[in-house]
Short mmCIF file of C-alpha atoms in Angstrom, two decimals:
data_model
loop_
_atom_site.label_atom_id
_atom_site.label_comp_id
_atom_site.label_asym_id
_atom_site.label_seq_id
_atom_site.Cartn_x
_atom_site.Cartn_y
_atom_site.Cartn_z
CA SER U 21 -1.80 13.58 -12.28
CA GLN U 22 -0.39 9.56 -12.72
CA THR U 23 -1.57 7.39 -14.26
CA ILE U 24 -1.03 3.07 -13.55
CA HIS U 25 -1.14 0.55 -15.88
CA GLN U 26 -0.56 -3.05 -14.62
CA TRP U 27 -1.23 -6.54 -16.04
CA PRO U 28 -2.24 -9.15 -15.80
CA ALA U 29 -5.21 -8.21 -13.13
CA THR U 30 -5.33 -12.28 -12.56
CA LEU U 31 -2.67 -15.21 -12.88
CA VAL U 32 -3.08 -19.01 -12.76
CA GLN U 33 0.47 -20.66 -12.80
CA PRO U 34 2.39 -23.72 -12.40
CA VAL U 35 5.12 -24.30 -9.85
CA GLY U 36 7.79 -23.41 -12.04
CA SER U 37 6.75 -21.63 -14.85
CA PRO U 38 8.08 -18.24 -15.52
CA LEU U 39 5.88 -15.04 -14.48
CA SER U 40 6.38 -11.93 -16.36
CA LEU U 41 3.95 -8.48 -14.76
CA GLU U 42 4.43 -5.14 -16.09
CA CYS U 43 4.03 -2.08 -14.98
CA THR U 44 3.86 0.97 -16.90
CA VAL U 45 2.92 4.09 -15.67
CA GLU U 46 2.04 7.76 -17.30
CA GLY U 47 1.59 11.29 -16.40
CA THR U 48 4.82 11.84 -14.43
CA SER U 49 8.44 11.54 -15.84
CA ASN U 50 11.05 9.55 -13.28
CA PRO U 51 8.99 8.66 -10.89
CA ASN U 52 10.26 6.34 -8.52
CA LEU U 53 8.68 2.85 -8.68
CA TYR U 54 7.63 0.02 -6.24
CA TRP U 55 6.56 -3.43 -5.88
CA TYR U 56 4.08 -4.83 -3.03
CA ARG U 57 3.11 -8.05 -2.62
CA GLN U 58 -0.15 -8.42 -0.38
CA ALA U 59 -0.27 -12.16 1.21
CA ALA U 60 -3.29 -13.09 3.46
CA GLY U 61 -3.15 -12.33 6.68
CA ARG U 62 0.43 -10.43 6.24
CA GLY U 63 -0.28 -7.06 4.98
CA LEU U 64 1.57 -5.47 2.43
CA GLN U 65 4.99 -6.39 2.13
CA LEU U 66 7.40 -3.88 0.13
CA LEU U 67 9.48 -6.34 -2.85
CA PHE U 68 11.92 -3.59 -4.72
CA TYR U 69 11.51 -0.32 -5.79
CA SER U 70 13.59 2.04 -8.30
CA VAL U 71 14.49 4.98 -8.16
CA GLY U 72 15.44 4.76 -11.83
CA ILE U 73 16.29 3.02 -15.42
CA GLY U 74 18.42 0.15 -14.30
CA GLN U 75 18.42 0.67 -10.11
CA ILE U 76 16.53 -1.84 -8.65
CA SER U 77 16.87 -2.05 -4.72
CA SER U 78 15.87 -5.65 -3.04
CA GLU U 79 13.65 -5.04 -0.06
CA VAL U 80 13.67 -8.76 1.05
CA PRO U 81 15.40 -11.80 -0.62
CA GLN U 82 12.98 -14.00 -2.54
CA ASN U 83 12.76 -15.97 -6.21
CA LEU U 84 11.98 -12.76 -7.63
CA SER U 85 13.53 -10.02 -9.58
CA ALA U 86 13.00 -6.82 -10.89
CA SER U 87 13.50 -4.78 -14.24
CA ARG U 88 13.52 -1.23 -15.26
CA PRO U 89 14.29 -1.22 -18.73
CA GLN U 90 12.91 1.72 -19.24
CA ASP U 91 11.63 5.39 -17.19
CA ARG U 92 7.63 3.89 -17.26
CA GLN U 93 7.99 0.87 -17.65
CA PHE U 94 8.85 -1.86 -14.32
CA ILE U 95 8.78 -5.86 -14.89
CA LEU U 96 8.68 -8.50 -11.96
CA SER U 97 10.38 -11.91 -13.24
CA SER U 98 10.26 -14.87 -11.75
CA LYS U 99 12.13 -18.27 -13.56
CA LYS U 100 10.87 -20.35 -11.36
CA LEU U 101 7.74 -19.60 -9.38
CA LEU U 102 7.32 -21.73 -5.77
CA LEU U 103 3.57 -21.59 -4.11
CA SER U 104 4.41 -19.38 -1.90
CA ASP U 105 4.87 -16.82 -4.80
CA SER U 106 0.90 -16.75 -4.64
CA GLY U 107 -0.43 -13.60 -3.91
CA PHE U 108 -1.25 -9.87 -4.59
CA TYR U 109 0.94 -7.74 -6.64
CA LEU U 110 0.93 -4.63 -6.55
CA CYS U 111 2.68 -1.48 -8.32
CA ALA U 112 3.00 2.12 -7.15
CA VAL U 113 4.60 5.02 -8.30
CA ASP U 114 5.18 8.22 -6.09
CA GLY U 115 3.10 11.01 -6.02
CA ASN U 116 3.51 14.45 -4.55
CA ASN U 117 3.71 14.90 -0.89
CA GLU U 118 5.09 11.77 -0.60
CA LYS U 119 1.88 9.60 -0.89
CA LEU U 120 1.39 6.93 -3.37
CA PHE U 121 -0.37 6.13 -6.11
CA PHE U 122 -1.22 2.32 -6.39
CA GLY U 123 -2.31 0.28 -9.82
CA SER U 124 -4.87 -2.49 -9.79
CA GLY U 125 -2.95 -5.55 -9.00
CA THR U 126 -2.23 -8.65 -10.19
CA GLN U 127 -4.05 -11.69 -8.47
CA LEU U 128 -0.97 -14.52 -9.11
CA SER U 129 -2.10 -18.19 -7.59
CA VAL U 130 0.49 -20.60 -8.41
CA LEU U 131 -0.77 -24.47 -7.99
CA ALA Z 7 14.10 2.71 11.36
CA GLN Z 8 10.27 2.77 10.88
CA SER Z 9 7.37 0.15 12.56
CA VAL Z 10 3.80 0.61 12.74
CA THR Z 11 1.23 -1.36 14.39
CA GLN Z 12 -2.70 -2.08 13.62
CA LEU Z 13 -4.29 -2.97 16.51
CA GLY Z 14 -7.29 -6.19 15.17
CA SER Z 15 -7.48 -7.41 11.96
CA HIS Z 16 -10.35 -7.43 12.05
CA VAL Z 17 -13.23 -4.66 13.21
CA SER Z 18 -16.84 -5.19 13.25
CA VAL Z 19 -19.33 -1.95 13.18
CA SER Z 20 -23.30 -1.57 12.80
CA GLU Z 21 -24.04 0.50 10.37
CA GLY Z 22 -23.85 3.73 11.30
CA ALA Z 23 -22.29 3.32 14.76
CA LEU Z 24 -18.77 5.37 15.35
CA VAL Z 25 -15.40 4.17 13.15
CA LEU Z 26 -11.95 3.67 15.43
CA LEU Z 27 -8.86 2.51 13.88
CA ARG Z 28 -6.09 2.44 15.27
CA CYS Z 29 -2.58 2.92 14.48
CA ASN Z 30 0.77 2.76 16.77
CA TYR Z 31 3.90 4.19 15.03
CA SER Z 32 7.72 3.52 15.04
CA SER Z 33 10.47 7.37 14.00
CA SER Z 34 13.10 8.29 14.83
CA VAL Z 35 11.77 11.28 13.12
CA PRO Z 36 9.15 13.58 12.72
CA PRO Z 37 7.29 11.02 10.67
CA TYR Z 38 4.97 11.79 7.75
CA LEU Z 39 1.63 8.98 8.30
CA PHE Z 40 -1.40 8.11 6.01
CA TRP Z 41 -4.62 5.86 5.89
CA TYR Z 42 -5.31 4.31 2.22
CA VAL Z 43 -8.24 2.03 1.50
CA GLN Z 44 -8.60 -0.67 0.03
CA TYR Z 45 -11.34 -2.63 -1.64
CA PRO Z 46 -11.44 -6.31 -2.68
CA ASN Z 47 -9.53 -6.89 -5.79
CA GLN Z 48 -8.14 -2.96 -6.37
CA GLY Z 49 -5.02 -1.46 -5.70
CA LEU Z 50 -4.79 0.82 -2.51
CA GLN Z 51 -6.08 4.72 -2.52
CA LEU Z 52 -5.80 7.61 -0.23
CA LEU Z 53 -7.81 8.41 2.13
CA LEU Z 54 -5.74 10.70 4.38
CA LYS Z 55 -1.97 12.02 5.22
CA TYR Z 56 -0.39 13.68 7.78
CA THR Z 57 3.02 15.89 7.16
CA SER Z 58 3.57 17.69 9.81
CA ALA Z 59 1.08 20.27 9.85
CA ALA Z 60 -2.58 19.85 11.47
CA THR Z 61 -2.94 17.03 14.03
CA LEU Z 62 -5.88 16.51 12.76
CA VAL Z 63 -6.54 15.30 9.84
CA LYS Z 64 -9.75 14.77 7.61
CA GLY Z 65 -9.81 13.07 4.56
CA ILE Z 66 -12.48 11.56 2.14
CA ASN Z 67 -15.12 9.83 2.71
CA GLY Z 68 -16.16 11.39 5.71
CA PHE Z 69 -12.94 9.67 7.51
CA GLU Z 70 -10.47 11.57 10.16
CA ALA Z 71 -7.60 10.78 12.16
CA GLU Z 72 -5.64 12.37 14.94
CA PHE Z 73 -2.00 13.30 15.02
CA LYS Z 74 -1.34 12.24 19.11
CA LYS Z 75 2.50 12.20 18.74
CA SER Z 76 2.95 11.90 22.96
CA GLU Z 77 0.97 8.50 22.03
CA THR Z 78 2.77 7.76 18.81
CA SER Z 79 -0.33 6.87 17.23
CA PHE Z 80 -2.92 7.88 14.31
CA HIS Z 81 -6.32 6.27 14.28
CA LEU Z 82 -8.68 6.38 11.48
CA THR Z 83 -12.35 7.63 12.84
CA LYS Z 84 -15.95 7.85 10.83
CA PRO Z 85 -18.74 9.69 12.87
CA SER Z 86 -21.29 6.81 11.33
CA ALA Z 87 -20.65 3.97 9.47
CA HIS Z 88 -21.48 3.41 5.99
CA MET Z 89 -21.95 -0.46 4.36
CA SER Z 90 -20.14 1.32 2.34
CA ASP Z 91 -16.83 1.60 4.08
CA ALA Z 92 -16.45 -1.77 4.13
CA ALA Z 93 -12.98 -2.56 2.75
CA GLU Z 94 -9.63 -3.41 3.90
CA TYR Z 95 -7.09 0.05 5.56
CA PHE Z 96 -3.45 0.20 6.09
CA CYS Z 97 -1.52 2.53 8.54
CA ALA Z 98 1.48 3.40 6.84
CA VAL Z 99 4.64 5.30 8.23
CA SER Z 100 7.48 7.39 5.73
CA SER Z 101 10.51 9.44 7.16
CA GLY Z 102 13.85 10.71 7.62
CA GLY Z 103 13.51 11.66 2.78
CA SER Z 104 13.14 8.74 2.33
CA TYR Z 105 9.35 8.31 0.76
CA ILE Z 106 9.25 4.45 0.70
CA PRO Z 107 6.85 4.15 3.67
CA THR Z 108 6.04 1.04 5.69
CA PHE Z 109 2.53 -0.45 5.99
CA GLY Z 110 0.53 -1.91 8.87
CA ARG Z 111 -0.43 -5.79 8.28
CA GLY Z 112 -4.17 -3.78 7.37
CA THR Z 113 -7.18 -3.98 9.75
CA SER Z 114 -11.15 -5.08 7.46
CA LEU Z 115 -13.73 -2.89 8.40
CA ILE Z 116 -17.64 -5.37 8.61
CA VAL Z 117 -20.44 -2.84 8.42
CA HIS Z 118 -23.18 -4.75 8.84
CA PRO Z 119 -27.17 -3.55 8.80
#
């Protein structure tokens, strides 16, 4: 079964600073990968998904970008963080029968 | 297009009482439906899923959900709540050949002694 490594677990960054969150997956090849953000009271929002190396689809316009340099690596980035980028970021991978496996998440606080 | 509505951002029950978390969906094609649970500061874990087999689906930790097409609902239930059930619960739908699920806003289950 898949294993998802997501780091860091928590991050405090000043407004205007860059961001890089990394997610790696083990136990599968050519997976579909996802970045979700969970903000207080807003549920789970899909930010990006990727069906292969270098293929990124963005679901919402925002201050963030994503890249997939390797088959099992998915990176979420920003050049300049905003206060509104604060939230809990989750990486996920498609499992069998359409279900998703989630990483343990990164709690990002932008101050 | 697909969407999910979870009625009630918070549900409070006593330990031992029935748990009922509501989920209604909208989908133009037969859906796949999911319930996920999230414990504090953790990712989401799959509780159960419906993929057009039996309409009553049994999941982990004693939870089950019933797919009702006429009501476009997929409510989650558990006969007797435990303190350890306190968590955030998310309903999700995927359909139309796309495995990308749409999640509801979540329902926080509070269990008090």
